[in-house]
Coordinates of C-alpha atoms and ligand atoms in Angstrom, one line a residue:
X1 CA 176.6 41.5 146.4
X2 CA 175.2 44.2 144.2
X3 CA 172.2 44.1 141.9
X4 CA 174.5 44.3 138.8
X5 CA 175.2 40.6 139.3
X6 CA 171.5 39.8 138.5
X7 CA 171.1 38.3 135.1
X8 CA 168.4 37.5 132.5
X9 CA 167.2 41.1 132.5
X10 CA 166.1 40.9 136.1
X11 CA 167.8 44.1 137.1
X12 CA 165.9 46.0 134.4
X13 CA 162.6 44.3 135.4
X14 CA 163.1 45.3 139.0
X15 CA 163.9 48.9 138.0
X16 CA 160.7 49.0 135.8
X17 CA 158.7 47.7 138.8
X18 CA 160.1 50.5 140.9
X19 CA 162.0 48.1 143.2
X20 CA 165.2 50.2 143.1
X21 CA 166.9 49.5 146.3
X22 CA 167.6 45.8 145.7
X23 CA 170.2 43.7 147.4
X24 CA 171.7 46.1 149.9
X25 CA 168.7 48.3 150.2
X26 CA 165.3 47.5 151.7
X27 CA 161.8 48.2 150.5
X28 CA 158.5 48.3 152.2
X29 CA 156.1 49.1 149.4
X30 CA 153.3 51.7 149.7
X31 CA 153.3 51.8 153.5
X32 CA 156.9 53.0 153.7
X33 CA 157.2 53.4 157.5
X34 CA 158.3 49.9 158.6
X35 CA 160.5 49.4 161.6
X36 CA 160.4 45.6 161.3
X37 CA 163.1 43.0 160.7
X38 CA 164.8 42.4 157.3
X39 CA 163.6 39.6 155.1
X40 CA 166.0 38.5 152.4
X41 CA 164.7 37.1 149.1
X42 CA 166.9 34.5 147.4
X43 CA 166.1 33.2 143.9
X44 CA 165.7 29.4 143.6
X45 CA 166.9 29.8 140.0
X46 CA 170.6 30.6 140.9
X47 CA 170.6 31.0 144.6
X48 CA 171.4 34.8 144.4
X49 CA 170.0 37.4 146.8
X50 CA 167.5 39.4 144.9
X51 CA 166.6 42.0 147.5
X52 CA 165.7 42.7 151.1
X53 CA 162.3 43.7 152.4
X54 CA 161.5 45.2 155.8
X55 CA 158.9 43.1 157.5
X56 CA 156.0 44.7 159.2
X57 CA 156.0 45.2 163.0
X58 CA 152.9 45.2 165.2
X59 CA 153.1 49.0 165.1
X60 CA 153.2 49.0 161.3
X61 CA 150.3 46.7 161.2
X62 CA 148.2 49.1 163.3
X63 CA 149.0 52.0 161.0
X64 CA 148.1 49.8 158.0
X65 CA 144.8 48.9 159.5
X66 CA 144.0 52.6 160.3
X67 CA 144.8 53.5 156.8
X68 CA 142.6 50.6 155.4
X69 CA 139.7 51.3 157.7
X70 CA 139.7 55.0 156.7
X71 CA 140.0 54.2 153.0
X72 CA 137.0 51.8 153.3
X73 CA 134.8 54.6 154.6
X74 CA 135.4 56.5 151.3
X75 CA 135.7 53.7 148.8
X76 CA 132.4 52.1 149.6
X77 CA 130.6 55.3 148.6
X78 CA 132.1 55.2 145.1
X79 CA 129.6 53.7 142.7
X80 CA 130.6 50.1 141.7
X81 CA 131.1 50.9 138.0
X82 CA 133.5 53.7 139.0
X83 CA 135.4 51.2 141.1
X84 CA 135.4 49.0 138.0
X85 CA 137.1 51.8 136.2
X86 CA 139.9 51.8 138.8
X87 CA 140.3 48.0 138.3
X88 CA 140.3 48.6 134.5
X89 CA 143.2 51.0 134.9
X90 CA 145.0 48.5 137.1
X91 CA 144.6 45.9 134.3
X92 CA 146.1 48.4 131.8
X93 CA 149.1 48.9 134.0
X94 CA 149.5 45.2 134.3
X95 CA 149.6 44.9 130.5
X96 CA 152.4 47.4 130.4
X97 CA 154.3 45.6 133.1
X98 CA 153.6 42.1 132.0
X99 CA 157.1 41.3 130.9
X100 CA 158.8 42.8 133.9
X101 CA 156.5 41.3 136.4
X102 CA 156.4 37.9 134.7
X103 CA 160.2 37.8 134.8
X104 CA 160.3 38.6 138.5
X105 CA 157.7 35.9 139.2
X106 CA 159.8 33.4 137.3
X107 CA 163.0 34.5 139.0
X108 CA 161.7 34.8 142.6
X109 CA 159.4 31.8 142.5
X110 CA 161.2 29.6 140.0
X111 CA 158.4 28.8 137.6
X112 CA 159.0 28.9 133.8
X113 CA 159.1 32.3 132.1
X114 CA 156.0 31.3 130.1
X115 CA 154.2 30.5 133.3
X116 CA 155.4 33.7 134.9
X117 CA 153.8 35.7 131.9
X118 CA 150.8 33.4 132.2
X119 CA 150.3 34.3 135.8
X120 CA 150.3 38.0 135.0
X121 CA 147.9 37.3 132.1
X122 CA 145.5 35.7 134.7
X123 CA 145.7 39.0 136.6
X124 CA 144.8 40.9 133.5
X125 CA 141.9 38.5 132.7
X126 CA 140.4 38.8 136.2
X127 CA 140.6 42.6 136.0
X128 CA 138.6 42.4 132.7
X129 CA 136.1 40.1 134.3
X130 CA 135.8 42.3 137.4
X131 CA 135.2 45.4 135.3
X132 CA 132.1 43.9 133.6
X133 CA 131.0 42.5 136.9
X134 CA 131.1 45.9 138.5
X135 CA 127.8 46.6 136.6
X136 CA 126.3 43.2 137.6
X137 CA 126.3 43.0 141.4
X138 CA 122.7 41.8 141.2
X139 CA 120.4 40.9 144.0
X140 CA 117.0 39.2 143.5
X141 CA 113.6 40.6 144.0
X142 CA 110.9 38.5 145.7
X143 CA 107.1 38.7 146.0
X144 CA 106.0 39.5 149.5
X145 CA 103.3 37.4 151.1
X146 CA 101.8 40.6 152.5
X147 CA 99.8 43.0 150.4
X148 CA 101.4 46.4 149.6
X149 CA 104.9 45.1 150.5
X150 CA 107.9 44.8 148.4
X151 CA 110.9 42.5 149.0
X152 CA 114.4 42.5 147.6
X153 CA 117.9 41.7 148.5
X154 CA 121.0 43.8 147.9
X155 CA 124.7 43.4 148.3
X156 CA 126.8 45.9 150.3
X157 CA 130.5 46.3 150.6
X158 CA 131.9 44.2 153.4
X159 CA 135.0 46.1 154.7
X160 CA 138.7 45.2 155.0
X161 CA 139.5 41.9 153.3
X162 CA 142.6 40.2 154.6
X163 CA 144.5 38.2 152.0
X164 CA 147.1 35.5 152.9
X165 CA 148.8 34.0 149.9
X166 CA 151.1 31.1 149.1
X167 CA 154.5 31.2 147.3
X168 CA 153.5 29.2 144.2
X169 CA 151.1 31.8 142.7
X170 CA 152.8 34.9 144.1
X171 CA 150.8 37.5 142.2
X172 CA 147.7 35.9 140.5
X173 CA 145.9 34.7 143.7
X174 CA 146.2 38.2 145.2
X175 CA 144.7 39.7 142.0
X176 CA 141.9 37.1 142.0
X177 CA 140.9 38.4 145.4
X178 CA 141.6 42.1 145.0
X179 CA 140.0 42.6 141.6
X180 CA 136.7 41.3 142.9
X181 CA 137.0 42.8 146.4
X182 CA 137.7 46.3 144.9
X183 CA 134.7 46.3 142.6
X184 CA 132.7 45.2 145.6
X185 CA 133.9 48.3 147.5
X186 CA 136.2 46.5 149.9
X187 CA 139.8 47.4 150.7
X188 CA 142.5 44.8 150.9
X189 CA 145.4 44.1 153.3
X190 CA 147.7 41.5 151.8
X191 CA 150.1 39.2 153.6
X192 CA 152.1 37.5 150.8
X193 CA 154.3 34.5 151.3
X194 CA 157.5 35.3 153.0
X195 CA 159.2 33.3 150.2
X196 CA 158.1 35.8 147.4
X197 CA 158.0 39.3 149.0
X198 CA 159.4 41.2 146.0
X199 CA 156.6 40.0 143.7
X200 CA 154.2 41.5 146.3
X201 CA 156.1 44.8 146.5
X202 CA 156.0 45.0 142.6
X203 CA 152.2 44.5 142.6
X204 CA 151.7 47.0 145.3
X205 CA 153.8 49.5 143.4
X206 CA 151.7 49.1 140.3
X207 CA 148.4 49.5 142.2
X208 CA 149.9 52.5 144.1
X209 CA 150.3 54.4 140.8
X210 CA 146.6 53.8 139.9
X211 CA 145.5 55.0 143.4
X212 CA 147.7 58.1 143.2
X213 CA 146.6 59.0 139.7
X214 CA 142.9 58.8 140.8
X215 CA 143.5 60.7 144.0
X216 CA 142.1 57.8 146.1
X217 CA 143.1 56.9 149.6
X218 CA 146.3 54.7 149.9
X219 CA 144.6 52.2 152.2
X220 CA 142.6 50.7 149.4
X221 CA 145.6 48.4 148.8
X222 CA 147.8 47.6 151.7
X223 CA 150.8 45.3 152.0
X224 CA 152.2 43.7 155.2
X225 CA 155.2 41.5 155.0
X226 CA 156.6 38.8 157.2
X227 CA 156.0 35.2 158.2
X228 CA 153.0 33.5 159.8
X229 CA 153.2 35.7 162.8
X230 CA 152.1 38.7 160.8
X231 CA 149.4 36.5 159.2
X232 CA 148.2 35.8 162.7
X233 CA 147.6 39.5 163.3
X234 CA 145.2 39.5 160.4
X235 CA 143.4 36.3 161.4
X236 CA 142.9 37.5 165.0
X237 CA 141.7 41.0 164.0
X238 CA 138.0 41.6 164.6
X239 CA 138.0 44.6 162.3
X240 CA 138.5 42.2 159.3
X241 CA 135.2 40.5 158.3
X242 CA 136.8 38.2 155.6
X243 CA 140.1 36.4 155.5
X244 CA 141.0 34.8 152.2
X245 CA 143.8 32.3 152.9
X246 CA 145.6 30.3 150.3
X247 CA 148.2 27.7 151.3
X248 CA 148.6 24.4 153.0
X249 CA 145.9 22.4 154.7
X250 CA 147.9 22.7 157.9
X251 CA 147.7 26.5 157.7
X252 CA 144.0 26.5 156.7
X253 CA 143.0 24.4 159.7
X254 CA 144.6 27.0 162.1
X255 CA 143.2 30.0 160.2
X256 CA 139.7 28.6 159.9
X257 CA 139.5 28.0 163.7
X258 CA 140.9 31.4 164.6
X259 CA 138.6 33.3 162.2
X260 CA 135.5 31.3 163.2
X261 CA 136.3 31.9 166.8
X262 CA 135.6 35.6 166.2
X263 CA 132.7 35.0 163.8
X264 CA 134.6 36.2 160.8
X265 CA 134.3 34.6 157.4
X266 CA 137.1 32.5 155.8
X267 CA 137.6 31.8 152.1
X268 CA 140.0 28.8 152.2
X269 CA 142.0 27.6 149.2
X270 CA 144.2 24.8 150.5
X271 CA 146.1 21.8 149.3
X272 CA 145.1 19.3 146.6
X273 CA 145.8 15.6 145.8
X274 CA 144.7 15.6 142.3
X275 CA 144.2 12.5 140.2
X276 CA 143.5 11.7 136.5
X277 CA 141.5 8.5 135.8
X278 CA 142.7 6.8 132.6
X279 CA 140.1 4.4 131.3
X280 CA 140.5 1.7 128.6
X281 CA 138.8 4.2 126.2
X282 CA 141.3 7.0 126.8
X283 CA 143.3 8.7 124.0
X284 CA 146.8 7.7 125.2
X285 CA 148.6 10.6 123.4
X286 CA 146.3 13.2 125.1
X287 CA 146.7 11.4 128.4
X288 CA 150.4 11.5 128.3
X289 CA 150.5 15.2 127.5
X290 CA 148.0 16.1 130.2
X291 CA 149.6 13.9 132.8
X292 CA 153.2 15.0 132.1
X293 CA 152.3 18.7 132.1
X294 CA 150.2 18.3 135.2
X295 CA 152.9 16.4 137.1
X296 CA 156.0 18.3 136.2
X297 CA 154.7 21.8 135.2
X298 CA 155.8 24.4 137.8
X299 CA 158.0 21.5 139.1
X300 CA 154.9 20.0 140.7
X301 CA 154.2 23.1 142.8
X302 CA 150.7 23.9 141.7
X303 CA 147.8 23.2 144.0
X304 CA 146.2 21.5 140.9
X305 CA 149.4 19.5 140.0
X306 CA 148.6 15.9 139.0
X307 CA 149.8 13.7 141.9
X308 CA 148.0 10.4 141.0
X309 CA 147.3 8.5 137.8
X310 CA 144.6 5.9 138.3
X311 CA 145.0 3.7 135.2
X312 CA 142.9 0.7 134.1
X313 CA 144.9 -2.6 134.1
X314 CA 144.2 -3.2 130.4
X315 CA 146.2 -0.2 129.3
X316 CA 148.4 0.2 132.4
X317 CA 151.6 -1.0 130.7
X318 CA 151.1 1.1 127.6
X319 CA 150.5 4.3 129.6
X320 CA 153.5 3.5 131.9
X321 CA 155.9 3.0 129.0
X322 CA 154.7 6.2 127.2
X323 CA 155.2 8.1 130.4
X324 CA 158.7 6.7 131.1
X325 CA 159.6 7.7 127.5
X326 CA 158.2 11.2 127.9
X327 CA 160.0 11.7 131.2
X328 CA 163.3 10.8 129.4
X329 CA 162.9 13.8 127.2
X330 CA 162.4 16.4 130.0
X331 CA 164.9 19.2 130.2
X332 CA 165.6 20.4 133.7
X333 CA 167.2 23.8 134.2
X334 CA 166.9 27.6 134.4
X335 CA 163.2 28.4 134.0
X336 CA 164.0 31.6 132.3
X337 CA 165.5 29.6 129.5
X338 CA 162.4 28.6 127.4
X339 CA 164.0 25.4 126.2
X340 CA 163.7 23.9 129.8
X341 CA 160.5 22.1 130.9
X342 CA 161.2 21.9 134.6
X343 CA 162.6 24.6 136.9
X344 CA 163.7 24.4 140.6
X345 CA 161.7 23.8 143.8
X346 CA 161.2 26.9 145.9
X347 CA 163.9 26.1 148.5
X348 CA 165.9 23.4 150.2
X349 CA 163.1 22.5 152.6
X350 CA 161.0 21.6 149.6
X351 CA 163.8 19.5 148.3
X352 CA 163.9 17.6 151.7
X353 CA 160.2 16.9 151.5
X354 CA 160.6 15.6 147.9
X355 CA 163.5 13.3 149.0
X356 CA 161.4 12.1 152.0
X357 CA 158.4 11.3 149.7
X358 CA 160.6 9.1 147.4
X359 CA 162.0 7.3 150.4
X360 CA 158.6 6.7 152.0
X361 CA 156.9 5.4 148.9
X362 CA 159.5 2.6 148.7
X363 CA 159.3 1.9 152.4
X364 CA 155.5 1.6 152.1
X365 CA 155.8 -0.9 149.3
X366 CA 155.9 1.2 146.2
X367 CA 158.4 0.8 143.3
X368 CA 160.3 3.7 141.6
X369 CA 159.8 3.7 137.8
X370 CA 161.6 6.9 137.0
X371 CA 164.4 7.8 139.4
X372 CA 164.4 11.1 141.3
X373 CA 167.4 12.9 142.7
X374 CA 168.8 16.3 143.3
X375 CA 170.9 17.9 140.5
X376 CA 174.2 19.6 141.2
X377 CA 176.9 21.3 139.3
X378 CA 176.8 24.0 136.6
X379 CA 173.4 25.7 136.4
X380 CA 172.2 23.9 139.5
X381 CA 174.0 25.9 142.1
X382 CA 170.9 26.8 144.1
X383 CA 170.5 23.1 145.1
X384 CA 166.8 23.3 144.4
X385 CA 166.7 21.4 141.1
X386 CA 165.2 17.9 141.3
X387 CA 164.4 15.2 138.8
X388 CA 160.7 14.5 138.2
X389 CA 160.0 11.0 139.5
X390 CA 157.4 8.3 138.9
X391 CA 156.5 5.6 141.4
X392 CA 154.1 2.7 141.3
X393 CA 152.0 2.9 144.4
X394 CA 148.8 2.0 146.1
X395 CA 146.2 4.6 146.8
X396 CA 146.1 3.6 150.5
X397 CA 149.8 4.4 151.1
X398 CA 150.2 7.0 153.7
X399 CA 152.5 9.1 151.5
X400 CA 150.0 8.9 148.6
X401 CA 147.3 10.2 150.8
X402 CA 149.4 13.4 151.4
X403 CA 150.2 16.3 149.1
X404 CA 153.9 16.4 148.4
X405 CA 154.6 19.7 146.7
X406 CA 157.1 18.4 144.2
X407 CA 157.2 16.5 140.9
X408 CA 156.4 13.0 142.2
X409 CA 153.8 11.1 140.2
X410 CA 152.1 8.0 141.6
X411 CA 150.8 5.3 139.2
X412 CA 147.9 3.4 140.6
X413 CA 146.3 0.4 138.8
X414 CA 142.5 -0.3 138.9
X415 CA 140.5 -3.1 137.5
X416 CA 136.8 -3.5 136.7
X417 CA 134.5 -0.5 136.0
X418 CA 135.1 3.2 136.2
X419 CA 133.2 3.3 139.6
X420 CA 136.2 1.5 141.2
X421 CA 138.5 4.3 139.8
X422 CA 136.2 7.0 141.0
X423 CA 136.2 5.5 144.5
X424 CA 140.0 5.6 144.5
X425 CA 140.1 9.2 143.1
X426 CA 137.7 10.3 145.9
X427 CA 139.6 8.2 148.5
X428 CA 141.8 11.0 149.8
X429 CA 141.1 13.8 152.2
X430 CA 141.7 16.6 149.7
X431 CA 139.1 17.6 147.0
X432 CA 140.5 20.2 144.6
X433 CA 141.0 19.0 141.0
X434 CA 140.2 15.8 139.2
X435 CA 140.0 14.5 135.6
X436 CA 139.0 11.6 133.5
X437 CA 140.6 10.6 130.2
X438 CA 138.0 8.7 128.2
X439 CA 136.1 8.7 124.9
X440 CA 133.3 6.7 126.5
X441 CA 130.3 9.0 127.2
X442 CA 128.9 6.8 129.9
X443 CA 132.2 6.9 131.9
X444 CA 132.5 10.7 131.4
X445 CA 129.0 11.4 132.6
X446 CA 129.3 9.0 135.6
X447 CA 132.5 10.9 136.6
X448 CA 130.6 14.2 136.5
X449 CA 127.4 12.9 138.2
X450 CA 126.5 13.2 141.8
X451 CA 128.2 9.8 142.5
X452 CA 131.3 10.9 140.5
X453 CA 134.2 13.1 141.4
X454 CA 133.8 14.8 144.8
X455 CA 136.2 17.6 143.8
X456 CA 135.6 21.3 143.2
X457 CA 137.0 20.9 139.7
X458 CA 136.2 17.9 137.5
X459 CA 137.5 17.8 133.9
X460 CA 136.9 15.5 131.0
X461 CA 139.8 14.9 128.5
X462 CA 142.0 17.7 129.9
X463 CA 144.3 17.3 132.9
X464 CA 144.0 18.6 136.5
X465 CA 146.4 21.4 136.3
X466 CA 145.3 25.0 135.9
X467 CA 141.9 26.7 135.5
X468 CA 140.3 29.5 133.6
X469 CA 139.3 32.6 135.6
X470 CA 135.7 32.5 134.3
X471 CA 134.8 29.5 136.5
X472 CA 134.6 29.5 140.3
X473 CA 137.9 28.0 141.5
X474 CA 138.3 26.0 144.7
X475 CA 137.8 22.6 146.3
X476 CA 136.0 20.5 148.8
X477 CA 137.0 18.6 152.0
X478 CA 140.5 19.5 153.3
X479 CA 140.9 21.9 150.3
X480 CA 138.7 24.2 152.4
X481 CA 135.5 24.7 150.4
X482 CA 136.3 28.2 149.2
X483 CA 135.5 29.6 145.8
X484 CA 137.5 32.4 144.1
X485 CA 137.7 34.1 140.7
X486 CA 134.8 33.6 138.3
X487 CA 131.1 32.7 138.3
X488 CA 129.4 34.2 141.4
X489 CA 132.5 34.0 143.6
X490 CA 132.1 37.8 144.1
X491 CA 129.3 37.2 146.6
X492 CA 131.7 36.3 149.5
X493 CA 133.2 39.8 149.3
X494 CA 129.9 41.5 150.0
X495 CA 127.3 41.3 152.8
X496 CA 123.8 40.4 151.7
X497 CA 120.8 42.2 153.0
X498 CA 117.1 41.4 152.6
X499 CA 114.9 44.4 152.5
X500 CA 111.1 44.5 153.0
X501 CA 109.2 47.8 152.3
X502 CA 105.7 48.4 153.4
X503 CA 103.9 51.0 151.2
X504 CA 100.5 50.7 152.9
X505 CA 99.0 52.4 156.0
X506 CA 98.7 49.3 158.0
X507 CA 101.2 46.9 159.6
X508 CA 100.3 43.3 158.7
X509 CA 102.6 40.7 160.2
X510 CA 104.1 37.7 158.3
X511 CA 102.7 34.2 158.6
X512 CA 99.2 35.7 159.3
X513 CA 100.1 36.5 163.0
X514 CA 97.7 38.9 164.6
X515 CA 98.9 41.4 167.2
X516 CA 95.9 43.8 167.8
X517 CA 96.4 46.7 170.2
Ligands
NAD601 P1 151.9 27.7 153.6 O1 150.6 27.2 154.2 O2 153.2 27.3 154.2 O3 151.8 29.3 153.6 C1 150.8 30.0 153.0 C2 150.7 31.4 153.6 O4 150.1 31.2 154.9 C3 152.0 32.1 153.8 O5 151.8 33.5 153.5 C4 152.3 31.9 155.3 O6 153.1 32.9 155.9 C5 150.9 32.0 155.9 N1 150.7 31.3 157.2 C6 151.2 30.1 157.6 N2 150.7 29.8 158.8 C7 149.9 30.8 159.2 C8 149.1 31.0 160.3 N3 149.1 30.2 161.4 N4 148.4 32.1 160.4 C9 148.3 33.0 159.3 N5 149.1 32.8 158.2 C10 149.8 31.7 158.1 O7 151.8 27.3 152.0 P2 152.9 27.5 150.9 O8 154.0 26.5 151.1 O9 153.3 28.9 150.7 O10 152.1 27.1 149.6 C11 151.9 25.7 149.2 C12 150.5 25.2 149.6 O11 149.5 26.1 149.1 C13 150.2 23.9 148.9 O12 149.5 23.1 149.9 C14 149.2 24.2 147.8 O13 148.3 23.2 147.4 C15 148.4 25.4 148.4 N6 147.8 26.2 147.4 C16 146.4 26.1 147.3 C17 145.8 26.8 146.3 C18 144.3 26.7 146.0 O14 143.7 27.5 145.4 N7 143.6 25.7 146.6 C19 146.5 27.7 145.5 C20 147.9 27.8 145.7 C21 148.5 27.1 146.7

């Protein structure tokens, strides 16, 4: 197979992104010395081999860590606004490469072209955010209880940040972390998903240009590739004070324990089981748009995808009928064709999990309302295209309690007041995103109150899916408790120090303690 067989302008996109040796060649990114095994990347869009990447060996990893550790010694000395300038230049390069990178994201991961572009736009947005932030890494000042003393706190660069990312946001999650980490003076070592290695190589190439043009050390941005075993090198490494890990709850549980075992910090962004509550006062049209986009967008492979609709019994039938009708209009197919709403799942293993969920929901007492199934034939050769399905279910079903990373939506009926719906919404182990559709102020405020949603994200009259970079992003309970992106999420990338300065000629002790010599 040669790269000339690649369609939809992918060949040109790869060339622009400096991934030239595709298919029969291999590519290792900035740290081009790998002696590891070969990882092949196949597109879920058409099943074709896109390229091969050499994975990192333990020896490569050591070289990367040496390069990162050295780079940190230099980078932390650069004033934060100058580091902001580096991130600004990175954002500019992303603007120039938006189309090519967006296409590669769509082709390697399988999300729609619009979403691929949207993911690169998120990278650009977080760069802009980080540039401004580079002049606002503020600490507080406090009044000392001792005369002639001054107290304040400051934030210092932390060190090497290890980033482990999932396949479903193959570029944006890395940028959320790196843009902030870089302005904070940290350097980054990235272990992307083994399912989307070429997107990672492309990002690394773009940043490598910025690093070279500014005559900075290469180790500011490092890439290591491979499966969980290379991720384990990061999590076990005492030289890495912070591991930011995005992925399944299963992975997060392991990573959290390993990192805590060596007193490192973890920033965990794990699975969700997101619900929309639909009350009798909901706008049905808005509800259907929010629910359908939330459930089928990215083929249900967003951490914020809508998995559960908790609908009041009085409007249950109406919402159900509207959803069934909307699902009838969905077009499933090549995500690079903008006419299609739903693209493929990432791989055959994901298809198996989808089939398994549909089987289990029936076994556990549910009823299928919109049939699922795997599509075959023309345009569906990869075997990864599935029909978005809807099932009537109970919140307590074991399958409903779990995140299935596929377009399966569960309809759950509630009766009585909104408190009953909130209890169901909170009645799962995950706590990422949640929403309520209502025009009733009391219901909306209750949902947002301390007795309301227990999730990291709680929305009124918009769905669960997606988020703006200006807010802190993350979730509670088994979602891991981490916060990335906007607001004051930057603080985790720095170490906080409290300073007390005595400008007198005596040494009074705090809390009035006397120690006379
Ligand atoms: P995954 O857990 O299978 O893999 C994620 C990453 O972790 C990969 O790079 C993988 O190689 C690595 N990994 C796995 N085991 C590891 C270990 N023991 N040590 C170190 N690294 C290890 O997840 P996935 O299938 O790629 O992504 C889907 C999951 O990610 C879903 O659960 C989704 O909800 C979640 N996700 C969460 C967020 C969020 O912000 N909360 C964002 C995106 C995805």
